[in-house]
Tab-separated table of C-alpha atoms and ligand atoms in Angstrom:
chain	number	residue	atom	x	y	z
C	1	UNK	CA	73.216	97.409	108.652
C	2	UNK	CA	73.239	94.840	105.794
C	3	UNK	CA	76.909	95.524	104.179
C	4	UNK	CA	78.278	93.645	101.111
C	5	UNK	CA	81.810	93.419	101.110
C	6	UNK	CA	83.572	92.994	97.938
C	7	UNK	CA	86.597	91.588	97.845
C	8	UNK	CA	87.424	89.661	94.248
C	9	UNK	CA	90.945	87.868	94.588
C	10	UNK	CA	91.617	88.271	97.821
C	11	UNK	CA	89.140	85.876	100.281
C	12	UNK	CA	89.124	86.500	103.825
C	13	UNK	CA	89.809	82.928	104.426
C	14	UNK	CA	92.841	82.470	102.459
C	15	UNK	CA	96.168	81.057	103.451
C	16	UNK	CA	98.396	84.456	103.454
C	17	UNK	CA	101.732	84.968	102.304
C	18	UNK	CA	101.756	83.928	98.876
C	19	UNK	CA	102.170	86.223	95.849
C	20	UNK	CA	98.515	87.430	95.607
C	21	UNK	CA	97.431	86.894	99.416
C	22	UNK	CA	98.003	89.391	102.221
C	23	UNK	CA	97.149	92.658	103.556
C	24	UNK	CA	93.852	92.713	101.732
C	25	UNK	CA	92.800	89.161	102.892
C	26	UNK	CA	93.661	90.739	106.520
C	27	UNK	CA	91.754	93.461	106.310
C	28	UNK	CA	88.679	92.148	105.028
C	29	UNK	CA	88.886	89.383	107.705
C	30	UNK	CA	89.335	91.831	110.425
C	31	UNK	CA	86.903	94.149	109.593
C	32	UNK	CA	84.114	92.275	108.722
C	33	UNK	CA	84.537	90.453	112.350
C	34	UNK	CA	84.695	93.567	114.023
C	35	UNK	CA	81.554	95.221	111.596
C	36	UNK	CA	79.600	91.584	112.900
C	37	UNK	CA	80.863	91.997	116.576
C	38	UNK	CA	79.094	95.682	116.291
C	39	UNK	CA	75.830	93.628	115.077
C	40	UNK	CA	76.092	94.332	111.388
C	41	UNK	CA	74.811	91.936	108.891
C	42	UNK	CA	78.315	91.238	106.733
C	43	UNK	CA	78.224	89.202	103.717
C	44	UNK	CA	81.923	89.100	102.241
C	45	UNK	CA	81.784	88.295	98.278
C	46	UNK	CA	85.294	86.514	96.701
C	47	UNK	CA	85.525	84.602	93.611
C	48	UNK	CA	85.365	81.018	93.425
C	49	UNK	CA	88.935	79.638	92.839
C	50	UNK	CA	88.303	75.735	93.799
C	51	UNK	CA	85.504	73.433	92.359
C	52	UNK	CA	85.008	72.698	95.725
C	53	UNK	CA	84.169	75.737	97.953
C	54	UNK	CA	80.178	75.931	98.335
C	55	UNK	CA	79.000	78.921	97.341
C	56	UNK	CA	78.441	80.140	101.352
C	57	UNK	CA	81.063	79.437	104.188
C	58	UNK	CA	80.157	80.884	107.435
C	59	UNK	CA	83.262	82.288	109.426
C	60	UNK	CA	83.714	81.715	113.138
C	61	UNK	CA	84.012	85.294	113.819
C	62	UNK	CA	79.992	85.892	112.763
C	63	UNK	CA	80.330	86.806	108.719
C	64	UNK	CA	79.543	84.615	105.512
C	65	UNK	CA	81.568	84.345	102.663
C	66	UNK	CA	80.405	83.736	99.305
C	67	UNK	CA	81.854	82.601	96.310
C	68	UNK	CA	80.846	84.188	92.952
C	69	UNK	CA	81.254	82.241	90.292
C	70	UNK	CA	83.512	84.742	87.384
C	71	UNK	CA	86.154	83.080	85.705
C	72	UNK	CA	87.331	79.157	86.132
C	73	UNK	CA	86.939	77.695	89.360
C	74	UNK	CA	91.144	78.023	89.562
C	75	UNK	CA	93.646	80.494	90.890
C	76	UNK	CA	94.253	82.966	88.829
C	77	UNK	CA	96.263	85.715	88.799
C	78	UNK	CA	95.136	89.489	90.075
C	79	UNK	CA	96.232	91.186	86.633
C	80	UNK	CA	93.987	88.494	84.904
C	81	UNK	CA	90.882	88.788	86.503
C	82	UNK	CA	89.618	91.803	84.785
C	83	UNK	CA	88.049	89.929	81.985
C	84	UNK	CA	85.798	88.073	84.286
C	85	UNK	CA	84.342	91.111	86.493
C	86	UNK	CA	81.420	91.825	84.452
C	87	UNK	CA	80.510	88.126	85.155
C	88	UNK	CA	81.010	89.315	88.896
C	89	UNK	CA	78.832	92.232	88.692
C	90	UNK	CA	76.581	90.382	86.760
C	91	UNK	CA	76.071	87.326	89.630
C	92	UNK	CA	75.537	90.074	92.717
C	93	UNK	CA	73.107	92.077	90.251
C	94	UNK	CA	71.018	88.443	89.989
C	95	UNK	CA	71.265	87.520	93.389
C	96	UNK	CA	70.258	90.818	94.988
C	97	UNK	CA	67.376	91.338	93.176
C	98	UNK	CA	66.031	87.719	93.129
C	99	UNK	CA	66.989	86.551	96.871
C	100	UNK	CA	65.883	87.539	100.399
C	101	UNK	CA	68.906	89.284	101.043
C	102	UNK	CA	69.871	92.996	99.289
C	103	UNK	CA	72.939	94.761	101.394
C	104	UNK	CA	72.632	98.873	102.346
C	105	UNK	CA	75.992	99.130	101.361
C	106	UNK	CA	78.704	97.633	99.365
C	107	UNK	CA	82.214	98.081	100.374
C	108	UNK	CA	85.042	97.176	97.058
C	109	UNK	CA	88.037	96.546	98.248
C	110	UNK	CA	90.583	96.980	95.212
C	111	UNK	CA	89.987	98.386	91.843
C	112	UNK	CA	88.573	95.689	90.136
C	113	UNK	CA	85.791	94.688	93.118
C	114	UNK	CA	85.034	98.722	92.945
C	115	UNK	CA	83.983	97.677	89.093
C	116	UNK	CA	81.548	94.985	89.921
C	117	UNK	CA	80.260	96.955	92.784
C	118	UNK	CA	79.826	99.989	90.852
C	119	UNK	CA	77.613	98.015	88.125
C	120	UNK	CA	75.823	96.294	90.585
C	121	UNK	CA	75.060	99.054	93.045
C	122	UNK	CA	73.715	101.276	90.350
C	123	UNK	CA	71.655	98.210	89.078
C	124	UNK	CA	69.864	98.254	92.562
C	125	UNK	CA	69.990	101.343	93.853
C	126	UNK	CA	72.490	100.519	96.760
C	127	UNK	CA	75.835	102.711	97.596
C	128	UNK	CA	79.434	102.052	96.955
C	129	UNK	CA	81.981	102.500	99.312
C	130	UNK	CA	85.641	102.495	97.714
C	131	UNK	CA	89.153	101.287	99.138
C	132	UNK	CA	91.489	100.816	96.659
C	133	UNK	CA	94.497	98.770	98.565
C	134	UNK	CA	96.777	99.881	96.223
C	135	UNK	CA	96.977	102.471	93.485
C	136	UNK	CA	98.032	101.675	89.645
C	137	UNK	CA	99.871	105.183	89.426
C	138	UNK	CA	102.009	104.185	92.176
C	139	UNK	CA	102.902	101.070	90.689
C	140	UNK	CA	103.662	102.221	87.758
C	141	UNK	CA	105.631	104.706	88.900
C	142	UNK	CA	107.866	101.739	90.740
C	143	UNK	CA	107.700	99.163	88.576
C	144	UNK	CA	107.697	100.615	85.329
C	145	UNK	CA	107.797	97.842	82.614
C	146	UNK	CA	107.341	95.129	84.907
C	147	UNK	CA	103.799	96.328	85.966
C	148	UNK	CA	101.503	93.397	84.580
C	149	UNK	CA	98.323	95.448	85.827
C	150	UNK	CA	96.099	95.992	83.036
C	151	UNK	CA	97.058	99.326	80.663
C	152	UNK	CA	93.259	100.491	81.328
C	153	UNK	CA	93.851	99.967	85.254
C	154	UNK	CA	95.138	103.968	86.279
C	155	UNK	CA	92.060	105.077	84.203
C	156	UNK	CA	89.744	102.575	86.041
C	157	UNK	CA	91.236	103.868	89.194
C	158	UNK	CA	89.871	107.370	88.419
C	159	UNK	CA	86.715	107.116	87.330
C	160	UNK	CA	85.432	104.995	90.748
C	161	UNK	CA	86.996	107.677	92.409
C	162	UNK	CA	84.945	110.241	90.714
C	163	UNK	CA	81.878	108.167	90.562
C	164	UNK	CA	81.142	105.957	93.879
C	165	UNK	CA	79.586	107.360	96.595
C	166	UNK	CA	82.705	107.673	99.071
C	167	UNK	CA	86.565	106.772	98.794
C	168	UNK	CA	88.288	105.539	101.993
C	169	UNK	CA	91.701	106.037	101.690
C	170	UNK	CA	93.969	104.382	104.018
C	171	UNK	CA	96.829	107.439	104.441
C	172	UNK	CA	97.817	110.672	104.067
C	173	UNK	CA	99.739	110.202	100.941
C	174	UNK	CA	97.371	108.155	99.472
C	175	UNK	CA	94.752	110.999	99.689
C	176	UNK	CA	97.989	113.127	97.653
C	177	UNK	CA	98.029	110.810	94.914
C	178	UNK	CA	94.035	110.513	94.580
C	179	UNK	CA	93.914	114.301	94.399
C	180	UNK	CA	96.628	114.223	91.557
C	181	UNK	CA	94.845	111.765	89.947
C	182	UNK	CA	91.664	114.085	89.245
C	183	UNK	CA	89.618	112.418	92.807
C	184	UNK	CA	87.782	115.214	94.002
C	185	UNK	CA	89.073	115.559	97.711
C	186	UNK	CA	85.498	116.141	98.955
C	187	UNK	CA	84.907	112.480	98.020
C	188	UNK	CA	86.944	111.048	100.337
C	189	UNK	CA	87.555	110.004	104.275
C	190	UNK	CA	90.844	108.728	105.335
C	191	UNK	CA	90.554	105.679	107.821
C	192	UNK	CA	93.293	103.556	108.363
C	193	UNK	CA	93.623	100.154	109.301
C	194	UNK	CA	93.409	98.818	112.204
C	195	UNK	CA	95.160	95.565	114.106
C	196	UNK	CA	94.014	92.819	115.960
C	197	UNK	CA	94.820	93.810	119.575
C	198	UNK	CA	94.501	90.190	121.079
C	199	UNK	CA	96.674	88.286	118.614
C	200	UNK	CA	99.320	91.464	118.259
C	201	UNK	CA	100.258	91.796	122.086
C	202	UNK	CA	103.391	91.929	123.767
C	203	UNK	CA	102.764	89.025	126.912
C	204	UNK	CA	102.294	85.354	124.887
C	205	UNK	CA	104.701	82.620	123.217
C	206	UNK	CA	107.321	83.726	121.063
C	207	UNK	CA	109.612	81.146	118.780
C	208	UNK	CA	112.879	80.188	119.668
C	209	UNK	CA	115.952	82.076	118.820
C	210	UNK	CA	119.194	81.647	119.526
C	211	UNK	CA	120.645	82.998	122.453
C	212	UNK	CA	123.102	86.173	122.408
C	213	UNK	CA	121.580	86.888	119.021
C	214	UNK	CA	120.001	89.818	118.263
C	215	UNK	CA	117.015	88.934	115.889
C	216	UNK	CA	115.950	91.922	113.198
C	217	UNK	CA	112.832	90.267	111.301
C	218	UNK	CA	111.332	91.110	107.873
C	219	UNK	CA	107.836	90.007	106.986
C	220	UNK	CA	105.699	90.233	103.634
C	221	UNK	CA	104.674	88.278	100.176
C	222	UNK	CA	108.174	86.889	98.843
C	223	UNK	CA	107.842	89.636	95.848
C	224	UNK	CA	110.530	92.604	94.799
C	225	UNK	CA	108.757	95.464	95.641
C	226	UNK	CA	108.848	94.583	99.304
C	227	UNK	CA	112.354	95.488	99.455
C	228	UNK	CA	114.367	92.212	100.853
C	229	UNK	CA	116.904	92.589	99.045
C	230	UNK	CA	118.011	96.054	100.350
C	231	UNK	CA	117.086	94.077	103.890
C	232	UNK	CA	120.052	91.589	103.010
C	233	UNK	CA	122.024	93.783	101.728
C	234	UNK	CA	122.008	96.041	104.783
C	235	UNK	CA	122.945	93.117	106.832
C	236	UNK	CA	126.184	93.348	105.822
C	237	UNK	CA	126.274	96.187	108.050
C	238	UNK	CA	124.928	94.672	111.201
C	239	UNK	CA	127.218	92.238	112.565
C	240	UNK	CA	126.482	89.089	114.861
C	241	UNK	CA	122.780	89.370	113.985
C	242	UNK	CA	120.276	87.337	112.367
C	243	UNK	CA	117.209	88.083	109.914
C	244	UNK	CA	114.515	86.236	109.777
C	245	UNK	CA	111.845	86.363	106.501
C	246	UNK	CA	108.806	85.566	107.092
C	247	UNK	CA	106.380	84.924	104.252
C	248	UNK	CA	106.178	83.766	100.642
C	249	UNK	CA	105.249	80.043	99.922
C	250	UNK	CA	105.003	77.245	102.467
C	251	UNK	CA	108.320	76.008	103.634
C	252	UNK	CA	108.653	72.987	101.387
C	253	UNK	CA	108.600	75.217	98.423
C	254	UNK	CA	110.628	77.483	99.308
C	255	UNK	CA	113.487	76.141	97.597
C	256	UNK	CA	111.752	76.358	94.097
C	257	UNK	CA	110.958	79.579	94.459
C	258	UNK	CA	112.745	81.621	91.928
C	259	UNK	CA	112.443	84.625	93.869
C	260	UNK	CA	113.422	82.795	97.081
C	261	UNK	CA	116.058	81.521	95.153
C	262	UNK	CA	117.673	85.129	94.387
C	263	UNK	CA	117.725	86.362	98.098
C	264	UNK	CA	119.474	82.826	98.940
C	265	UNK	CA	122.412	83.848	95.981
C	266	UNK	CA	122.502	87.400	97.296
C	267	UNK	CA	123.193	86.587	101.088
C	268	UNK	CA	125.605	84.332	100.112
C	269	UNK	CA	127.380	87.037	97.398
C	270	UNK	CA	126.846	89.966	100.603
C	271	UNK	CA	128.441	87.050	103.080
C	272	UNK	CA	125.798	86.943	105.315
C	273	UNK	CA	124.188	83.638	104.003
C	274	UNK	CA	124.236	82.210	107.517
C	275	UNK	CA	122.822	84.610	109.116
C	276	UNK	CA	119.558	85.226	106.687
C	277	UNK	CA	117.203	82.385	107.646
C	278	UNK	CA	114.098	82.127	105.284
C	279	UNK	CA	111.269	80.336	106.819
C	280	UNK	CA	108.127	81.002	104.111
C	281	UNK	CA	104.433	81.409	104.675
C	282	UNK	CA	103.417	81.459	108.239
C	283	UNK	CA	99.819	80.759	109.586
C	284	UNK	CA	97.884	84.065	110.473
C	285	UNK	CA	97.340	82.957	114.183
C	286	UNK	CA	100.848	82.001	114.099
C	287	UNK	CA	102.508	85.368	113.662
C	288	UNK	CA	102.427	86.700	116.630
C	289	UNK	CA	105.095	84.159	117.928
C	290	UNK	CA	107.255	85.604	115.289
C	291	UNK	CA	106.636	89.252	115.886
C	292	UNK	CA	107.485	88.920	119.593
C	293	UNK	CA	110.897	86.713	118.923
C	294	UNK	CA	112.062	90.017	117.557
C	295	UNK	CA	114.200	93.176	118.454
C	296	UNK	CA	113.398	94.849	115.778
C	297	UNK	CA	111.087	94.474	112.458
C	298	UNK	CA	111.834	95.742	109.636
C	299	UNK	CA	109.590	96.736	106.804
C	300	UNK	CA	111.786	98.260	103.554
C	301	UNK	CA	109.722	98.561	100.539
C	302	UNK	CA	109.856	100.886	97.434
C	303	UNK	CA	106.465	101.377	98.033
C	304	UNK	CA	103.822	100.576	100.489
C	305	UNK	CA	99.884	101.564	100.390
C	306	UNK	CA	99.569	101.040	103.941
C	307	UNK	CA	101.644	98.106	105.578
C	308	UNK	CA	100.051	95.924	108.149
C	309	UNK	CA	102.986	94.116	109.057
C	310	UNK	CA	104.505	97.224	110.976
C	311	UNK	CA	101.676	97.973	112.896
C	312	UNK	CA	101.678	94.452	113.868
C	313	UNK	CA	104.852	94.545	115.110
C	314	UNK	CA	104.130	97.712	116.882
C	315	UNK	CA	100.946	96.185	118.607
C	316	UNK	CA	103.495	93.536	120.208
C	317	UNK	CA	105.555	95.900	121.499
C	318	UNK	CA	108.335	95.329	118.879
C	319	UNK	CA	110.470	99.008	117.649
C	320	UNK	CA	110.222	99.210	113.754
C	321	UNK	CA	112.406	100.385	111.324
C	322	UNK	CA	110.632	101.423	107.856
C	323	UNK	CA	111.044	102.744	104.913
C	324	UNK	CA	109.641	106.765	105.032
C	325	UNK	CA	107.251	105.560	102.280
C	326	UNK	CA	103.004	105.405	101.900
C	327	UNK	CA	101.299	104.368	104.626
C	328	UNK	CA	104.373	103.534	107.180
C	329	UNK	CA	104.834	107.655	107.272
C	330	UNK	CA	101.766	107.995	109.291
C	331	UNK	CA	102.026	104.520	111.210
C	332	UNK	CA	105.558	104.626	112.540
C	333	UNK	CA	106.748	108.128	114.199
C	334	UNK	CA	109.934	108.907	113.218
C	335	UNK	CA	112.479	108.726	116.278
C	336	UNK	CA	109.259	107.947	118.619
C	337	UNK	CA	107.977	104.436	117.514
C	338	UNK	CA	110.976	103.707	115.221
C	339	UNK	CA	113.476	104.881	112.490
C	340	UNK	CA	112.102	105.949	109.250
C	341	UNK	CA	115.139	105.872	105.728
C	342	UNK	CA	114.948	106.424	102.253
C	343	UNK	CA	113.901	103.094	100.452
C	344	UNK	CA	116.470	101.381	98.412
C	345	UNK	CA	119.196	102.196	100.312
C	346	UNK	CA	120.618	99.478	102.079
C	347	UNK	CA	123.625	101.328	104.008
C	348	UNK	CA	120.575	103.308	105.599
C	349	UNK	CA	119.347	100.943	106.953
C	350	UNK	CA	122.207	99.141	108.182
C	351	UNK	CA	123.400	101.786	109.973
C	352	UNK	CA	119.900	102.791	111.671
C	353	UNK	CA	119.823	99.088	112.113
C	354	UNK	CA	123.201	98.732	114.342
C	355	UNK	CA	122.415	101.993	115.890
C	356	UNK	CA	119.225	100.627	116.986
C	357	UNK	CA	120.611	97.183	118.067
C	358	UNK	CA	123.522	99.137	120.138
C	359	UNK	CA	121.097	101.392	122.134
C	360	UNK	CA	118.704	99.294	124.375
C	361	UNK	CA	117.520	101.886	126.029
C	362	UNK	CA	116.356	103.459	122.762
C	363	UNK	CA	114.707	100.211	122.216
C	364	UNK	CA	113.053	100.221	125.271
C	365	UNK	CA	111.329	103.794	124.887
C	366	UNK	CA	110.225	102.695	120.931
C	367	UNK	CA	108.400	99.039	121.839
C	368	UNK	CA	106.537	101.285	124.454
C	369	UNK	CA	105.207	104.557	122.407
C	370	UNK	CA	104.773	101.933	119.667
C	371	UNK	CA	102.655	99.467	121.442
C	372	UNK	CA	100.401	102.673	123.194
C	373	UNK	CA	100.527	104.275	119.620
C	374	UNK	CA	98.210	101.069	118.257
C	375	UNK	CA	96.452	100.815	121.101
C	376	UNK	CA	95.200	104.235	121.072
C	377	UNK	CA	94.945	104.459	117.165
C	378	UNK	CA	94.864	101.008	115.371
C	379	UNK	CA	92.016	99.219	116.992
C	380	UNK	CA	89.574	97.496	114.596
C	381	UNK	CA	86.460	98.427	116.808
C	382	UNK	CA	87.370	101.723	115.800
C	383	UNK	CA	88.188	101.630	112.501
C	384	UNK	CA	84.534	99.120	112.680
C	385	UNK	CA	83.137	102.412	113.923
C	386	UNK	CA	84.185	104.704	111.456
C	387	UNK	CA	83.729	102.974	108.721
C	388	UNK	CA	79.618	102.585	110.135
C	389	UNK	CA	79.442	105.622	110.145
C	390	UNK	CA	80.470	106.407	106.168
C	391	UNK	CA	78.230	103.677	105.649
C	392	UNK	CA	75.581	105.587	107.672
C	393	UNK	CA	76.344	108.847	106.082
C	394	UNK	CA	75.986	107.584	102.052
C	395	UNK	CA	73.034	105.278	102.429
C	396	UNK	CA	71.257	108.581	104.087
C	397	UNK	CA	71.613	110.400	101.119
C	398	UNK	CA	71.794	107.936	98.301
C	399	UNK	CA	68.990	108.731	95.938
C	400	UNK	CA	67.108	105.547	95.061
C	401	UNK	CA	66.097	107.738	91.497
C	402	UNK	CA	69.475	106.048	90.330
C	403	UNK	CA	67.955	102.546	89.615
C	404	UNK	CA	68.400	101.494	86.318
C	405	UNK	CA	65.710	99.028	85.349
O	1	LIG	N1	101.098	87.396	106.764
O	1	LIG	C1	100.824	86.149	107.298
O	1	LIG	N2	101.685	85.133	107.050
O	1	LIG	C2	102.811	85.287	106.308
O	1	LIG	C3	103.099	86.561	105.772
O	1	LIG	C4	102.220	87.607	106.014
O	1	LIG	O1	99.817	85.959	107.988
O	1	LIG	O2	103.540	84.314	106.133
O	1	LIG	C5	100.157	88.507	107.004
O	1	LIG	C6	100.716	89.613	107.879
O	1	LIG	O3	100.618	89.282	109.243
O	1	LIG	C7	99.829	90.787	107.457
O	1	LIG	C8	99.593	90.524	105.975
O	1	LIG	O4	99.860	89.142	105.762
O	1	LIG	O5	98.589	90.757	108.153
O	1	LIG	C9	100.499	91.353	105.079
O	1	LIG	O6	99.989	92.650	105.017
O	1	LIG	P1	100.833	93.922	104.573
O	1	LIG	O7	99.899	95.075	104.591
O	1	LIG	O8	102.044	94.054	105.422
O	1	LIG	O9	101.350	93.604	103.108
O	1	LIG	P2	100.598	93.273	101.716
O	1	LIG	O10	100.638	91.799	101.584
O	1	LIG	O11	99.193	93.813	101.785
O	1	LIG	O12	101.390	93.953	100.651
């Protein structure tokens, strides 16, 4: 199948860990390799953020990406882009019906991709496929007056639901807050993720730790919602061992970074300052190393739409300890793969921590279920597979009567 994936501020070929770059860029990457490994035709559409990028890179693992001019050729930020979607929409509409190449399905990944697509699939007759990432409602709901997402983003959110062809949500409890938002349940197939089986495995190098000290490591985009703090915090509970973050800029920025800067004062105010070692953005192929250097992960955020850093732990064989929020309630089994707490609550975790750290046997029984639990669930072929056959499924009975000339 010809598929057009949309994917506005988050490119597939990005450097991950900063602010606006991470599970997205993943998952576009990884699925559009496995949809081309199947033998699909995948063209991935991002905006152009350099004066440099040509408008077509071909990835090594059998996709092209192209760069849609919306916007300056500059990084900007997510909660700025809407402005320049209709420009978006406008560029695939133009290219689609003048070139050689028109997709049988689009795929938007995030709200405002599922915008352009909408415009431009109704322009030529070709069906959307939804995944929203993340949900406004939920943001809101966590980050209250510090939400910079546009004030028209919730009602966005709603009307794609109720108007492309088919939502994918990633989780159970993202398919509970679609329904409350007024998505009609019948609209929508829940597939999750998947992870990349040969990076994420338990047998290959891992980075060098100190000996006799237990390593508990926390990965994600250096931002608040992702919970480090409560992660520092709870160290004070966990004695002797270390915590590692991985993410946020590149090491050599690390001390500029204001937000950096704030976990730094905190482990030093909670006492633990030399045992909370940050080490900033770490190459994709790279974090595997990291994943299997650990005893435990931890993931602890208010809020998570689905949370690709636990199942990549998992995949290596690594217990996790979560947060009993989004899309880590269906990943990580409470008491089989790992321990689930309440978010925000940084005794919680310490003491599930320690627990965890004191019983190696308990250890031993999680990195196994966890590692057979992505095996048998998380693979990208099959994720690849089920997402074909949506694809399948709405193309069959999308009406070509909707073009608008
Ligand atoms: N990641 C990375 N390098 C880093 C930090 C993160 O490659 O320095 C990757 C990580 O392996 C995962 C993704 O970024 O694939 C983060 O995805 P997740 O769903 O955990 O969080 P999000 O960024 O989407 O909120």
């Amino acid at each position: 199948m010809r598929i057009a994936m949309i994917s506005e501020h988050a490119s597939p070929l990005a450097i991950l860990g900063g602010e606006d770059a991470g599970g997205q860029n993943t998952h576009v990457a990884e699925l559009s390799a496995a949809l081309a490994a199947a033998g699909h035709d995948v063209r991935v559409y991002t905006r152009r953020d350099a004066v440099d990028l040509p408008v077509t890179v071909r990835s090594p693992d059998g996709y092209d990406v192209v760069h849609v001019p919306a916007g300056p050729a500059e990084p900007v930020a997510k909660d700025a882009l809407l402005p320049h979607m209709r420009q978006f929409g406008a560029w695939l509409i133009d290219r689609w019906r003048g070139g050689d190449w028109t997709p049988e399905v689009i795929h938007a990944h995030f709200w405002m991709s599922g915008l352009a697509a909408l415009e431009a699939g109704r322009r030529t007759g070709v069906p959307v496929v939804q995944t929203y990432h993340a949900l406004g409602t939920v943001k809101r709901r966590h980050q209250g007056v510090q939400d910079t997402s546009p004030a028209r983003r919730i009602s966005y959110e709603r009307q794609l639901g109720c108007s492309v062809d088919r939502v994918v949500a990633q989780c159970r409890d993202e398919v509970g807050e679609l329904v409350r938002m007024g998505v009609p349940r019948s609209a929508m197939t829940v597939i999750p993720s998947g992870v990349n089986l040969a990076t994420f495995a338990p047998l290959g190098p891992a980075t060098e730790r100190e000996p006799g000290r237990a390593r508990i490591l926390t990965v994600g985009r250096l931002v608040e919602r992702k919970g480090f703090q409560t992660v520092v915090r709870a160290m004070a509970h966990v004695p002797e061992a270390e915590c590692v973050v991985v993410g946020g800029p590149p090491a050599g920025l690390l001390e500029t970074d204001p937000y950096a800067r704030r976990l730094r004062a905190l482990a030093g105010s909670c006492g633990v300052a030399d045992r909370v070692r940050l080490v900033g953005a770490v190459p994709r192929e790279e974090m595997g190393r990291w994943y299997r250097s650990a005893d435990i992960l931890v993931a602890a955020p208010w809020y998570e739409p689905f949370g690709l850093t636990p199942l990549e732990a998992m995949a290596c064989g690594v217990p996790v300890v979560a947060t009993a929020v989004g899309g880590l309630r269906d990943t990580v089994v409470d008491g089989v793969t790992g321990d689930l707490v309440p978010a925000r609550d940084p005794r919680a975790l310490g003491e599930a921590l320690r627990a965890l750290l004191d019983d190696r046997i308990r250890r031993f029984a999680y990195a196994g279920a966890a590692r057979a639990r992505a095996r048998r669930h998380y693979s990208w072929a099959v994720t690849a597979q089920r997402l074909a056959e949506v694809y399948d499924e709405v193309a069959a009975v999308h009406r070509p009567t909707r073009v608008v000339a």
